[in-house]
PDB file of C-alpha atoms in Angstrom:
ATOM      1  CA  LEU A 135       0.000   0.000   0.000  1.00  0.00           C
ATOM      2  CA  GLY A 136       1.170   3.451  -0.772  1.00  0.00           C
ATOM      3  CA  GLU A 137       1.537   6.236   1.764  1.00  0.00           C
ATOM      4  CA  VAL A 138      -1.441   8.508   2.555  1.00  0.00           C
ATOM      5  CA  ALA A 139      -0.695  12.086   1.513  1.00  0.00           C
ATOM      6  CA  GLU A 140      -2.791  15.262   2.044  1.00  0.00           C
ATOM      7  CA  SER A 141      -2.395  18.504   0.159  1.00  0.00           C
ATOM      8  CA  ILE A 142      -4.258  21.841   0.024  1.00  0.00           C
ATOM      9  CA  THR A 143      -4.264  23.815  -3.176  1.00  0.00           C
ATOM     10  CA  VAL A 144      -5.358  27.472  -3.248  1.00  0.00           C
ATOM     11  CA  ALA A 145      -5.953  28.960  -6.686  1.00  0.00           C
ATOM     12  CA  ALA A 146      -6.961  32.524  -7.510  1.00  0.00           C
ATOM     13  CA  GLU A 147      -8.154  33.410 -10.963  1.00  0.00           C
ATOM     14  CA  ALA A 148      -9.070  36.807 -12.307  1.00  0.00           C
ATOM     15  CA  PRO A 149     -12.741  36.987 -13.345  1.00  0.00           C
ATOM     16  CA  LEU A 150     -13.346  36.958 -17.060  1.00  0.00           C
ATOM     17  CA  LEU A 151     -14.429  40.157 -18.770  1.00  0.00           C
ATOM     18  CA  SER A 152     -18.190  40.199 -19.221  1.00  0.00           C
ATOM     19  CA  THR A 153     -18.954  40.409 -22.934  1.00  0.00           C
ATOM     20  CA  GLU A 154     -22.710  39.937 -22.595  1.00  0.00           C
ATOM     21  CA  SER A 155     -23.622  43.292 -21.066  1.00  0.00           C
ATOM     22  CA  GLY A 156     -22.134  46.793 -21.006  1.00  0.00           C
ATOM     23  CA  THR A 157     -24.030  47.783 -17.875  1.00  0.00           C
ATOM     24  CA  VAL A 158     -21.997  49.233 -15.002  1.00  0.00           C
ATOM     25  CA  GLY A 159     -23.617  49.004 -11.582  1.00  0.00           C
ATOM     26  CA  GLN A 160     -23.672  47.729  -8.043  1.00  0.00           C
ATOM     27  CA  VAL A 161     -26.184  45.914  -5.846  1.00  0.00           C
ATOM     28  CA  ILE A 162     -26.756  46.999  -2.216  1.00  0.00           C
ATOM     29  CA  GLY A 163     -28.133  44.120  -0.154  1.00  0.00           C
ATOM     30  CA  ASN A 164     -30.561  44.058   2.763  1.00  0.00           C
ATOM     31  CA  LYS A 165     -27.870  43.693   5.430  1.00  0.00           C
ATOM     32  CA  LYS A 166     -26.108  46.907   4.403  1.00  0.00           C
ATOM     33  CA  ILE A 167     -29.417  48.746   4.133  1.00  0.00           C
ATOM     34  CA  LEU A 168     -30.406  47.836   7.697  1.00  0.00           C
ATOM     35  CA  ASP A 169     -26.977  47.978   9.385  1.00  0.00           C
ATOM     36  CA  LEU A 170     -25.500  51.199   7.981  1.00  0.00           C
ATOM     37  CA  PRO A 171     -26.642  54.500   9.581  1.00  0.00           C
ATOM     38  CA  LEU A 172     -29.142  56.439   7.462  1.00  0.00           C
ATOM     39  CA  ASN A 173     -30.395  59.914   8.309  1.00  0.00           C
ATOM     40  CA  GLY A 174     -34.180  59.760   8.111  1.00  0.00           C
ATOM     41  CA  ARG A 175     -34.047  56.083   7.028  1.00  0.00           C
ATOM     42  CA  ASP A 176     -33.580  57.131   3.389  1.00  0.00           C
ATOM     43  CA  PHE A 177     -32.097  54.237   1.397  1.00  0.00           C
ATOM     44  CA  THR A 178     -30.920  56.472  -1.472  1.00  0.00           C
ATOM     45  CA  GLN A 179     -28.085  57.723   0.745  1.00  0.00           C
ATOM     46  CA  LEU A 180     -26.446  54.340   0.163  1.00  0.00           C
ATOM     47  CA  ALA A 181     -26.595  54.901  -3.582  1.00  0.00           C
ATOM     48  CA  THR A 182     -23.724  57.368  -3.170  1.00  0.00           C
ATOM     49  CA  LEU A 183     -21.479  54.365  -2.398  1.00  0.00           C
ATOM     50  CA  VAL A 184     -21.568  53.659  -6.129  1.00  0.00           C
ATOM     51  CA  PRO A 185     -18.839  55.521  -8.084  1.00  0.00           C
ATOM     52  CA  GLY A 186     -20.260  58.506  -9.943  1.00  0.00           C
ATOM     53  CA  ALA A 187     -23.486  58.783  -7.915  1.00  0.00           C
ATOM     54  CA  ILE A 188     -24.145  61.872  -5.790  1.00  0.00           C
ATOM     55  CA  SER A 189     -27.131  63.084  -3.807  1.00  0.00           C
ATOM     56  CA  ARG A 190     -28.829  66.277  -5.017  1.00  0.00           C
ATOM     57  CA  GLY A 191     -30.782  66.887  -1.843  1.00  0.00           C
ATOM     58  CA  VAL A 192     -34.455  66.465  -1.036  1.00  0.00           C
ATOM     59  CA  ASN A 193     -37.331  68.120  -2.853  1.00  0.00           C
ATOM     60  CA  ALA A 194     -39.254  70.233  -0.328  1.00  0.00           C
ATOM     61  CA  SER A 195     -42.638  69.735  -1.999  1.00  0.00           C
ATOM     62  CA  LEU A 196     -42.561  65.933  -2.023  1.00  0.00           C
ATOM     63  CA  ASP A 197     -39.937  65.327   0.683  1.00  0.00           C
ATOM     64  CA  ALA A 198     -38.335  63.026  -1.902  1.00  0.00           C
ATOM     65  CA  PRO A 199     -34.653  62.478  -2.762  1.00  0.00           C
ATOM     66  CA  ALA A 200     -32.957  63.434  -6.025  1.00  0.00           C
ATOM     67  CA  MET A 201     -29.903  61.658  -7.442  1.00  0.00           C
ATOM     68  CA  SER A 202     -27.387  62.428 -10.155  1.00  0.00           C
ATOM     69  CA  VAL A 203     -25.173  59.723 -11.684  1.00  0.00           C
ATOM     70  CA  ASN A 204     -22.060  60.354 -13.786  1.00  0.00           C
ATOM     71  CA  GLY A 205     -22.756  64.077 -14.017  1.00  0.00           C
ATOM     72  CA  ALA A 206     -26.173  63.710 -15.657  1.00  0.00           C
ATOM     73  CA  ARG A 207     -29.167  65.836 -14.685  1.00  0.00           C
ATOM     74  CA  ASN A 208     -31.502  64.651 -11.908  1.00  0.00           C
ATOM     75  CA  GLY A 209     -34.250  63.891 -14.404  1.00  0.00           C
ATOM     76  CA  ARG A 210     -32.035  61.357 -16.161  1.00  0.00           C
ATOM     77  CA  THR A 211     -32.011  59.101 -13.078  1.00  0.00           C
ATOM     78  CA  VAL A 212     -34.962  56.695 -13.130  1.00  0.00           C
ATOM     79  CA  PHE A 213     -36.336  55.194  -9.907  1.00  0.00           C
ATOM     80  CA  MET A 214     -38.062  51.809 -10.112  1.00  0.00           C
ATOM     81  CA  ILE A 215     -39.805  49.492  -7.623  1.00  0.00           C
ATOM     82  CA  ASP A 216     -40.278  45.861  -8.634  1.00  0.00           C
ATOM     83  CA  GLY A 217     -39.856  46.800 -12.290  1.00  0.00           C
ATOM     84  CA  GLY A 218     -42.270  49.754 -12.325  1.00  0.00           C
ATOM     85  CA  SER A 219     -41.130  53.367 -12.641  1.00  0.00           C
ATOM     86  CA  VAL A 220     -41.876  55.623  -9.653  1.00  0.00           C
ATOM     87  CA  SER A 221     -40.027  58.703 -10.941  1.00  0.00           C
ATOM     88  CA  SER A 222     -41.763  62.054 -10.628  1.00  0.00           C
ATOM     89  CA  GLN A 223     -41.748  63.584 -14.114  1.00  0.00           C
ATOM     90  CA  TYR A 224     -42.355  67.065 -12.714  1.00  0.00           C
ATOM     91  CA  PHE A 225     -39.854  67.232  -9.833  1.00  0.00           C
ATOM     92  CA  ASP A 226     -37.192  64.774 -11.139  1.00  0.00           C
ATOM     93  CA  VAL A 227     -37.159  62.805  -7.888  1.00  0.00           C
ATOM     94  CA  ALA A 228     -38.412  59.474  -6.564  1.00  0.00           C
ATOM     95  CA  SER A 229     -42.118  59.933  -5.868  1.00  0.00           C
ATOM     96  CA  ILE A 230     -42.136  56.769  -3.704  1.00  0.00           C
ATOM     97  CA  THR A 231     -39.341  55.748  -1.322  1.00  0.00           C
ATOM     98  CA  PRO A 232     -40.124  52.505   0.525  1.00  0.00           C
ATOM     99  CA  SER A 233     -39.186  51.946   4.139  1.00  0.00           C
ATOM    100  CA  ILE A 234     -35.772  50.335   4.469  1.00  0.00           C
ATOM    101  CA  ASP A 235     -37.451  47.430   6.302  1.00  0.00           C
ATOM    102  CA  ALA A 236     -39.372  46.638   3.109  1.00  0.00           C
ATOM    103  CA  ILE A 237     -36.356  46.554   0.767  1.00  0.00           C
ATOM    104  CA  GLN A 238     -34.690  43.265  -0.062  1.00  0.00           C
ATOM    105  CA  GLU A 239     -32.038  44.954  -2.192  1.00  0.00           C
ATOM    106  CA  PHE A 240     -31.557  47.753  -4.672  1.00  0.00           C
ATOM    107  CA  SER A 241     -29.168  48.346  -7.526  1.00  0.00           C
ATOM    108  CA  VAL A 242     -27.683  51.390  -9.220  1.00  0.00           C
ATOM    109  CA  GLN A 243     -27.036  50.870 -12.934  1.00  0.00           C
ATOM    110  CA  SER A 244     -25.409  53.229 -15.390  1.00  0.00           C
ATOM    111  CA  SER A 245     -23.933  53.122 -18.870  1.00  0.00           C
ATOM    112  CA  SER A 246     -25.574  50.807 -21.436  1.00  0.00           C
ATOM    113  CA  PHE A 247     -28.829  49.103 -20.478  1.00  0.00           C
ATOM    114  CA  SER A 248     -30.753  46.174 -21.828  1.00  0.00           C
ATOM    115  CA  ALA A 249     -33.909  46.865 -23.840  1.00  0.00           C
ATOM    116  CA  GLU A 250     -36.142  46.508 -20.760  1.00  0.00           C
ATOM    117  CA  ASN A 251     -34.509  49.597 -19.202  1.00  0.00           C
ATOM    118  CA  GLY A 252     -34.394  51.902 -22.190  1.00  0.00           C
ATOM    119  CA  GLN A 253     -34.801  55.209 -20.388  1.00  0.00           C
ATOM    120  CA  GLY A 254     -32.604  57.670 -18.552  1.00  0.00           C
ATOM    121  CA  MET A 255     -28.860  57.663 -17.978  1.00  0.00           C
ATOM    122  CA  ALA A 256     -29.017  55.720 -14.703  1.00  0.00           C
ATOM    123  CA  ILE A 257     -31.512  53.451 -12.964  1.00  0.00           C
ATOM    124  CA  ILE A 258     -32.019  52.916  -9.244  1.00  0.00           C
ATOM    125  CA  SER A 259     -34.066  49.721  -9.018  1.00  0.00           C
ATOM    126  CA  VAL A 260     -35.610  48.492  -5.746  1.00  0.00           C
ATOM    127  CA  ALA A 261     -36.776  44.940  -5.029  1.00  0.00           C
ATOM    128  CA  LEU A 262     -39.285  44.639  -2.194  1.00  0.00           C
ATOM    129  CA  LYS A 263     -39.176  41.813   0.308  1.00  0.00           C
ATOM    130  CA  SER A 264     -41.461  38.817  -0.071  1.00  0.00           C
ATOM    131  CA  GLY A 265     -42.983  36.529   2.540  1.00  0.00           C
ATOM    132  CA  ALA A 266     -41.862  33.006   3.435  1.00  0.00           C
ATOM    133  CA  ASN A 267     -43.245  29.881   5.103  1.00  0.00           C
ATOM    134  CA  GLN A 268     -42.550  31.340   8.537  1.00  0.00           C
ATOM    135  CA  LEU A 269     -44.330  34.395   9.926  1.00  0.00           C
ATOM    136  CA  HIS A 270     -41.902  37.250  10.563  1.00  0.00           C
ATOM    137  CA  GLY A 271     -42.458  40.859  11.543  1.00  0.00           C
ATOM    138  CA  GLY A 272     -41.151  43.822  13.477  1.00  0.00           C
ATOM    139  CA  VAL A 273     -42.173  47.080  15.177  1.00  0.00           C
ATOM    140  CA  TYR A 274     -39.982  50.150  15.632  1.00  0.00           C
ATOM    141  CA  GLU A 275     -39.978  53.749  16.867  1.00  0.00           C
ATOM    142  CA  PHE A 276     -37.204  56.347  16.464  1.00  0.00           C
ATOM    143  CA  LEU A 277     -37.257  59.660  18.343  1.00  0.00           C
ATOM    144  CA  ARG A 278     -35.223  62.831  18.025  1.00  0.00           C
ATOM    145  CA  ASN A 279     -35.735  66.104  19.913  1.00  0.00           C
ATOM    146  CA  GLN A 280     -33.982  69.383  20.740  1.00  0.00           C
ATOM    147  CA  VAL A 281     -32.383  68.265  24.026  1.00  0.00           C
ATOM    148  CA  LEU A 282     -28.898  67.898  22.512  1.00  0.00           C
ATOM    149  CA  ASP A 283     -29.275  70.539  19.776  1.00  0.00           C
ATOM    150  CA  ALA A 284     -27.351  73.809  19.794  1.00  0.00           C
ATOM    151  CA  ARG A 285     -29.115  77.183  19.651  1.00  0.00           C
ATOM    152  CA  ASN A 286     -29.537  78.690  16.191  1.00  0.00           C
ATOM    153  CA  PHE A 287     -27.055  81.531  15.588  1.00  0.00           C
ATOM    154  CA  PHE A 288     -29.864  83.932  14.624  1.00  0.00           C
ATOM    155  CA  ASN A 289     -31.995  83.022  17.626  1.00  0.00           C
ATOM    156  CA  THR A 290     -31.616  86.015  19.962  1.00  0.00           C
ATOM    157  CA  SER A 291     -33.508  84.377  22.819  1.00  0.00           C
ATOM    158  CA  SER A 292     -32.023  82.012  25.365  1.00  0.00           C
ATOM    159  CA  THR A 293     -34.415  79.177  24.524  1.00  0.00           C
ATOM    160  CA  ARG A 294     -33.915  76.534  21.864  1.00  0.00           C
ATOM    161  CA  PRO A 295     -36.837  76.105  19.458  1.00  0.00           C
ATOM    162  CA  PRO A 296     -38.486  72.692  19.817  1.00  0.00           C
ATOM    163  CA  VAL A 297     -37.588  69.862  17.447  1.00  0.00           C
ATOM    164  CA  LYS A 298     -39.578  66.656  17.503  1.00  0.00           C
ATOM    165  CA  GLN A 299     -39.084  63.897  14.954  1.00  0.00           C
ATOM    166  CA  ASN A 300     -40.812  60.548  15.236  1.00  0.00           C
ATOM    167  CA  GLN A 301     -40.468  57.668  12.804  1.00  0.00           C
ATOM    168  CA  PHE A 302     -42.487  54.593  13.580  1.00  0.00           C
ATOM    169  CA  GLY A 303     -43.865  51.586  11.777  1.00  0.00           C
ATOM    170  CA  PHE A 304     -44.176  47.850  11.465  1.00  0.00           C
ATOM    171  CA  ASN A 305     -43.750  45.069   8.905  1.00  0.00           C
ATOM    172  CA  LEU A 306     -45.164  41.560   8.612  1.00  0.00           C
ATOM    173  CA  GLY A 307     -44.613  38.721   6.166  1.00  0.00           C
ATOM    174  CA  GLY A 308     -45.647  35.108   5.987  1.00  0.00           C
ATOM    175  CA  PRO A 309     -47.524  32.389   4.115  1.00  0.00           C
ATOM    176  CA  ILE A 310     -51.033  32.497   2.698  1.00  0.00           C
ATOM    177  CA  GLN A 311     -50.685  28.952   1.373  1.00  0.00           C
ATOM    178  CA  ARG A 312     -47.594  27.098   2.496  1.00  0.00           C
ATOM    179  CA  ASP A 313     -44.973  26.648  -0.245  1.00  0.00           C
ATOM    180  CA  LYS A 314     -47.304  28.400  -2.701  1.00  0.00           C
ATOM    181  CA  THR A 315     -48.524  31.880  -1.845  1.00  0.00           C
ATOM    182  CA  PHE A 316     -46.854  34.455   0.396  1.00  0.00           C
ATOM    183  CA  PHE A 317     -47.487  38.031   1.530  1.00  0.00           C
ATOM    184  CA  PHE A 318     -45.442  40.919   2.881  1.00  0.00           C
ATOM    185  CA  GLY A 319     -46.637  44.319   4.081  1.00  0.00           C
ATOM    186  CA  ASP A 320     -45.211  47.290   5.926  1.00  0.00           C
ATOM    187  CA  TYR A 321     -46.169  50.763   7.148  1.00  0.00           C
ATOM    188  CA  GLU A 322     -43.993  53.714   8.158  1.00  0.00           C
ATOM    189  CA  GLY A 323     -45.079  57.078   9.525  1.00  0.00           C
ATOM    190  CA  THR A 324     -42.962  60.195  10.012  1.00  0.00           C
ATOM    191  CA  ARG A 325     -43.963  63.206  12.111  1.00  0.00           C
ATOM    192  CA  ILE A 326     -41.595  66.181  12.188  1.00  0.00           C
ATOM    193  CA  ARG A 327     -42.180  69.371  14.152  1.00  0.00           C
ATOM    194  CA  ARG A 328     -39.406  71.905  13.762  1.00  0.00           C
ATOM    195  CA  ALA A 329     -39.181  75.642  14.427  1.00  0.00           C
ATOM    196  CA  SER A 330     -38.138  77.958  11.584  1.00  0.00           C
ATOM    197  CA  GLN A 331     -36.038  80.902  12.742  1.00  0.00           C
ATOM    198  CA  PHE A 332     -36.760  84.242  11.037  1.00  0.00           C
ATOM    199  CA  ASN A 333     -35.237  87.656  11.749  1.00  0.00           C
ATOM    200  CA  THR A 334     -37.045  90.060   9.410  1.00  0.00           C
ATOM    201  CA  LEU A 335     -36.525  93.792   9.021  1.00  0.00           C
ATOM    202  CA  VAL A 336     -39.858  95.578   9.626  1.00  0.00           C
ATOM    203  CA  PRO A 337     -40.945  99.250   9.461  1.00  0.00           C
ATOM    204  CA  THR A 338     -40.423 101.311  12.608  1.00  0.00           C
ATOM    205  CA  ALA A 339     -43.256 103.140  14.309  1.00  0.00           C
ATOM    206  CA  ALA A 340     -42.100 106.392  12.667  1.00  0.00           C
ATOM    207  CA  MET A 341     -42.026 104.823   9.216  1.00  0.00           C
ATOM    208  CA  ARG A 342     -45.613 103.678   9.628  1.00  0.00           C
ATOM    209  CA  THR A 343     -46.652 107.351   9.881  1.00  0.00           C
ATOM    210  CA  GLY A 344     -44.482 108.343   6.905  1.00  0.00           C
ATOM    211  CA  ASP A 345     -41.649 109.885   8.972  1.00  0.00           C
ATOM    212  CA  TYR A 346     -38.252 109.027   7.409  1.00  0.00           C
ATOM    213  CA  ALA A 347     -36.234 111.732   9.170  1.00  0.00           C
ATOM    214  CA  GLY A 348     -32.537 110.907   9.384  1.00  0.00           C
ATOM    215  CA  ARG A 349     -32.767 108.509   6.449  1.00  0.00           C
ATOM    216  CA  PRO A 350     -31.948 109.012   2.740  1.00  0.00           C
ATOM    217  CA  ALA A 351     -34.159 111.613   1.134  1.00  0.00           C
ATOM    218  CA  ILE A 352     -37.435 110.421  -0.425  1.00  0.00           C
ATOM    219  CA  ASN A 353     -38.456 112.381  -3.515  1.00  0.00           C
ATOM    220  CA  ASP A 354     -42.030 113.347  -4.278  1.00  0.00           C
ATOM    221  CA  PRO A 355     -43.060 111.840  -7.666  1.00  0.00           C
ATOM    222  CA  ALA A 356     -45.704 114.561  -8.013  1.00  0.00           C
ATOM    223  CA  THR A 357     -42.927 117.152  -8.483  1.00  0.00           C
ATOM    224  CA  THR A 358     -41.374 115.430 -11.495  1.00  0.00           C
ATOM    225  CA  ARG A 359     -40.058 117.873 -14.097  1.00  0.00           C
ATOM    226  CA  PRO A 360     -37.491 117.764 -16.929  1.00  0.00           C
ATOM    227  CA  ASP A 361     -33.846 118.487 -16.068  1.00  0.00           C
ATOM    228  CA  ALA A 362     -32.739 121.277 -18.391  1.00  0.00           C
ATOM    229  CA  SER A 363     -29.061 120.472 -17.848  1.00  0.00           C
ATOM    230  CA  ARG A 364     -29.456 116.809 -18.806  1.00  0.00           C
ATOM    231  CA  PRO A 365     -31.666 116.032 -21.794  1.00  0.00           C
ATOM    232  CA  GLY A 366     -33.929 113.089 -21.099  1.00  0.00           C
ATOM    233  CA  ALA A 367     -33.389 113.298 -17.307  1.00  0.00           C
ATOM    234  CA  PHE A 368     -35.885 114.408 -14.673  1.00  0.00           C
ATOM    235  CA  LEU A 369     -35.796 116.165 -11.312  1.00  0.00           C
ATOM    236  CA  ARG A 370     -37.947 115.618  -8.234  1.00  0.00           C
ATOM    237  CA  ASP A 371     -38.182 117.578  -4.991  1.00  0.00           C
ATOM    238  CA  PRO A 372     -37.871 115.710  -1.684  1.00  0.00           C
ATOM    239  CA  PHE A 373     -40.768 115.614   0.717  1.00  0.00           C
ATOM    240  CA  PRO A 374     -40.577 118.386   3.348  1.00  0.00           C
ATOM    241  CA  ALA A 375     -38.697 117.146   6.425  1.00  0.00           C
ATOM    242  CA  ASN A 376     -38.474 113.795   4.636  1.00  0.00           C
ATOM    243  CA  ARG A 377     -41.988 112.992   5.757  1.00  0.00           C
ATOM    244  CA  ILE A 378     -44.659 111.469   3.494  1.00  0.00           C
ATOM    245  CA  PRO A 379     -48.098 112.967   4.250  1.00  0.00           C
ATOM    246  CA  ALA A 380     -50.705 110.401   5.304  1.00  0.00           C
ATOM    247  CA  ALA A 381     -52.956 111.619   2.506  1.00  0.00           C
ATOM    248  CA  ARG A 382     -50.353 110.456   0.010  1.00  0.00           C
ATOM    249  CA  PHE A 383     -50.376 106.857   1.264  1.00  0.00           C
ATOM    250  CA  SER A 384     -51.681 104.516  -1.402  1.00  0.00           C
ATOM    251  CA  ARG A 385     -54.531 102.111  -0.641  1.00  0.00           C
ATOM    252  CA  GLU A 386     -52.127  99.208  -1.078  1.00  0.00           C
ATOM    253  CA  THR A 387     -49.760 100.619   1.551  1.00  0.00           C
ATOM    254  CA  ALA A 388     -52.564 101.170   4.061  1.00  0.00           C
ATOM    255  CA  TYR A 389     -53.820  97.611   3.519  1.00  0.00           C
ATOM    256  CA  PHE A 390     -50.551  95.670   3.632  1.00  0.00           C
ATOM    257  CA  GLN A 391     -49.116  97.649   6.545  1.00  0.00           C
ATOM    258  CA  GLN A 392     -51.350  95.704   8.921  1.00  0.00           C
ATOM    259  CA  PHE A 393     -49.455  92.501   8.108  1.00  0.00           C
ATOM    260  CA  TYR A 394     -46.126  93.894   9.346  1.00  0.00           C
ATOM    261  CA  PRO A 395     -45.670  93.352  13.093  1.00  0.00           C
ATOM    262  CA  GLN A 396     -43.880  95.711  15.451  1.00  0.00           C
ATOM    263  CA  SER A 397     -40.167  95.176  15.989  1.00  0.00           C
ATOM    264  CA  ASN A 398     -39.288  93.005  18.991  1.00  0.00           C
ATOM    265  CA  THR A 399     -35.475  93.326  18.929  1.00  0.00           C
ATOM    266  CA  ALA A 400     -33.008  96.143  19.562  1.00  0.00           C
ATOM    267  CA  ALA A 401     -31.848  95.919  15.964  1.00  0.00           C
ATOM    268  CA  GLY A 402     -35.291  96.894  14.665  1.00  0.00           C
ATOM    269  CA  THR A 403     -36.185  93.436  13.394  1.00  0.00           C
ATOM    270  CA  PHE A 404     -38.964  90.993  14.121  1.00  0.00           C
ATOM    271  CA  ALA A 405     -37.640  87.677  15.456  1.00  0.00           C
ATOM    272  CA  PHE A 406     -40.078  84.847  14.880  1.00  0.00           C
ATOM    273  CA  ALA A 407     -39.808  81.061  15.276  1.00  0.00           C
ATOM    274  CA  PRO A 408     -43.013  79.439  13.961  1.00  0.00           C
ATOM    275  CA  GLY A 409     -43.462  75.688  13.730  1.00  0.00           C
ATOM    276  CA  ARG A 410     -42.896  73.762  10.520  1.00  0.00           C
ATOM    277  CA  ARG A 411     -44.759  70.496  10.023  1.00  0.00           C
ATOM    278  CA  ASN A 412     -43.914  67.495   7.884  1.00  0.00           C
ATOM    279  CA  ASP A 413     -46.140  64.395   7.971  1.00  0.00           C
ATOM    280  CA  THR A 414     -45.426  61.329   5.829  1.00  0.00           C
ATOM    281  CA  ASP A 415     -47.277  58.029   5.613  1.00  0.00           C
ATOM    282  CA  LYS A 416     -46.101  55.174   3.408  1.00  0.00           C
ATOM    283  CA  PHE A 417     -46.887  51.509   3.000  1.00  0.00           C
ATOM    284  CA  ASP A 418     -46.071  48.588   0.702  1.00  0.00           C
ATOM    285  CA  VAL A 419     -47.895  45.326   0.010  1.00  0.00           C
ATOM    286  CA  ARG A 420     -46.497  42.425  -1.998  1.00  0.00           C
ATOM    287  CA  ILE A 421     -48.088  39.075  -2.916  1.00  0.00           C
ATOM    288  CA  ASP A 422     -46.079  36.203  -4.424  1.00  0.00           C
ATOM    289  CA  HIS A 423     -47.472  32.968  -5.868  1.00  0.00           C
ATOM    290  CA  ARG A 424     -45.310  30.048  -6.965  1.00  0.00           C
ATOM    291  CA  PHE A 425     -46.811  27.869  -9.710  1.00  0.00           C
ATOM    292  CA  SER A 426     -43.751  25.642 -10.001  1.00  0.00           C
ATOM    293  CA  SER A 427     -40.007  25.744  -9.457  1.00  0.00           C
ATOM    294  CA  ALA A 428     -39.681  27.601 -12.748  1.00  0.00           C
ATOM    295  CA  ASP A 429     -42.812  29.805 -12.807  1.00  0.00           C
ATOM    296  CA  SER A 430     -43.985  32.399 -10.298  1.00  0.00           C
ATOM    297  CA  LEU A 431     -46.086  35.544 -10.189  1.00  0.00           C
ATOM    298  CA  SER A 432     -45.668  38.615  -7.957  1.00  0.00           C
ATOM    299  CA  SER A 433     -47.691  41.774  -7.485  1.00  0.00           C
ATOM    300  CA  SER A 434     -46.886  44.800  -5.327  1.00  0.00           C
ATOM    301  CA  TYR A 435     -48.495  48.114  -4.411  1.00  0.00           C
ATOM    302  CA  SER A 436     -46.737  51.096  -2.802  1.00  0.00           C
ATOM    303  CA  LEU A 437     -48.065  54.446  -1.609  1.00  0.00           C
ATOM    304  CA  ASN A 438     -46.475  57.627  -0.244  1.00  0.00           C
ATOM    305  CA  GLU A 439     -48.490  60.531   1.147  1.00  0.00           C
ATOM    306  CA  THR A 440     -46.695  63.673   2.332  1.00  0.00           C
ATOM    307  CA  GLY A 441     -48.182  66.770   3.917  1.00  0.00           C
ATOM    308  CA  THR A 442     -45.963  69.781   4.623  1.00  0.00           C
ATOM    309  CA  TYR A 443     -46.570  73.197   6.148  1.00  0.00           C
ATOM    310  CA  SER A 444     -43.886  75.889   5.760  1.00  0.00           C
ATOM    311  CA  PRO A 445     -44.766  79.145   7.567  1.00  0.00           C
ATOM    312  CA  GLY A 446     -43.885  82.626   6.395  1.00  0.00           C
ATOM    313  CA  SER A 447     -41.471  85.017   8.060  1.00  0.00           C
ATOM    314  CA  LEU A 448     -44.179  87.314   9.474  1.00  0.00           C
ATOM    315  CA  GLU A 449     -46.635  86.238  12.142  1.00  0.00           C
ATOM    316  CA  ALA A 450     -49.816  87.369  10.406  1.00  0.00           C
ATOM    317  CA  ASN A 451     -48.818  85.490   7.259  1.00  0.00           C
ATOM    318  CA  GLY A 452     -47.735  82.133   8.604  1.00  0.00           C
ATOM    319  CA  GLY A 453     -47.697  81.838  12.373  1.00  0.00           C
TER     320      GLY A 453
END
């Protein structure tokens, strides 16, 4: 009998160049989506891990993210969920952003696409989770407030405006018919209450009566006359004592003056910190049915509803 010998061989081979597709992209899996920190639980922040992709901020009207890939305009980035486009054609953002607990994975693709993705310069495609034979679910609540926030530089008071942000929700998935039909659903709500700091210059008590003494001269348009020394130019006389008579106030001035509050700071401004509201509700539902090992059918429905209130800088207009 020969001797028993044992050997371990480690071989490393460079992957072959793909000649079947010219698409350049990357897939972000569920583990990264859940484990990496995300401000506001927005999954598109992870898209910036892909070379060439940058965030273009959040649209204030829809509270939805915008992305630019390889220097293209925002509108050339297409957002898709389970194969259906959810891009807002008006705002060039994603009109629906699922909760990160509902995302199985998403990919960012650029360069050449296959015929099924013949739009835009880049595609951010999301695949929702599906149910399984076991029932799984979760409940969560995230809270942020002003306790550890610094005072706004323009806030002249000693108090910090309140900030309250709550994100809460749940998800549940499981079987409808074991080994055949499965379901998955989730809901996420966001409630944000944040103060907006304004420091607006308002008319003084003297200005409200037309008294502009000590300020640059105000000319009376009723005294307009040609300037003989400069052809095409005109001269006007200033109001006596730089004071506009009350009888010369226009109806528009008398009406809109009521919307300007009195100054409440030594600098002659009106400091105002009204509340800004942002409420978002979103949910996703997905049903999967398996006909055989080779054939299956899936259907999903997603909804985002956002309500925002942005106050004005003057109390009578937006307090």
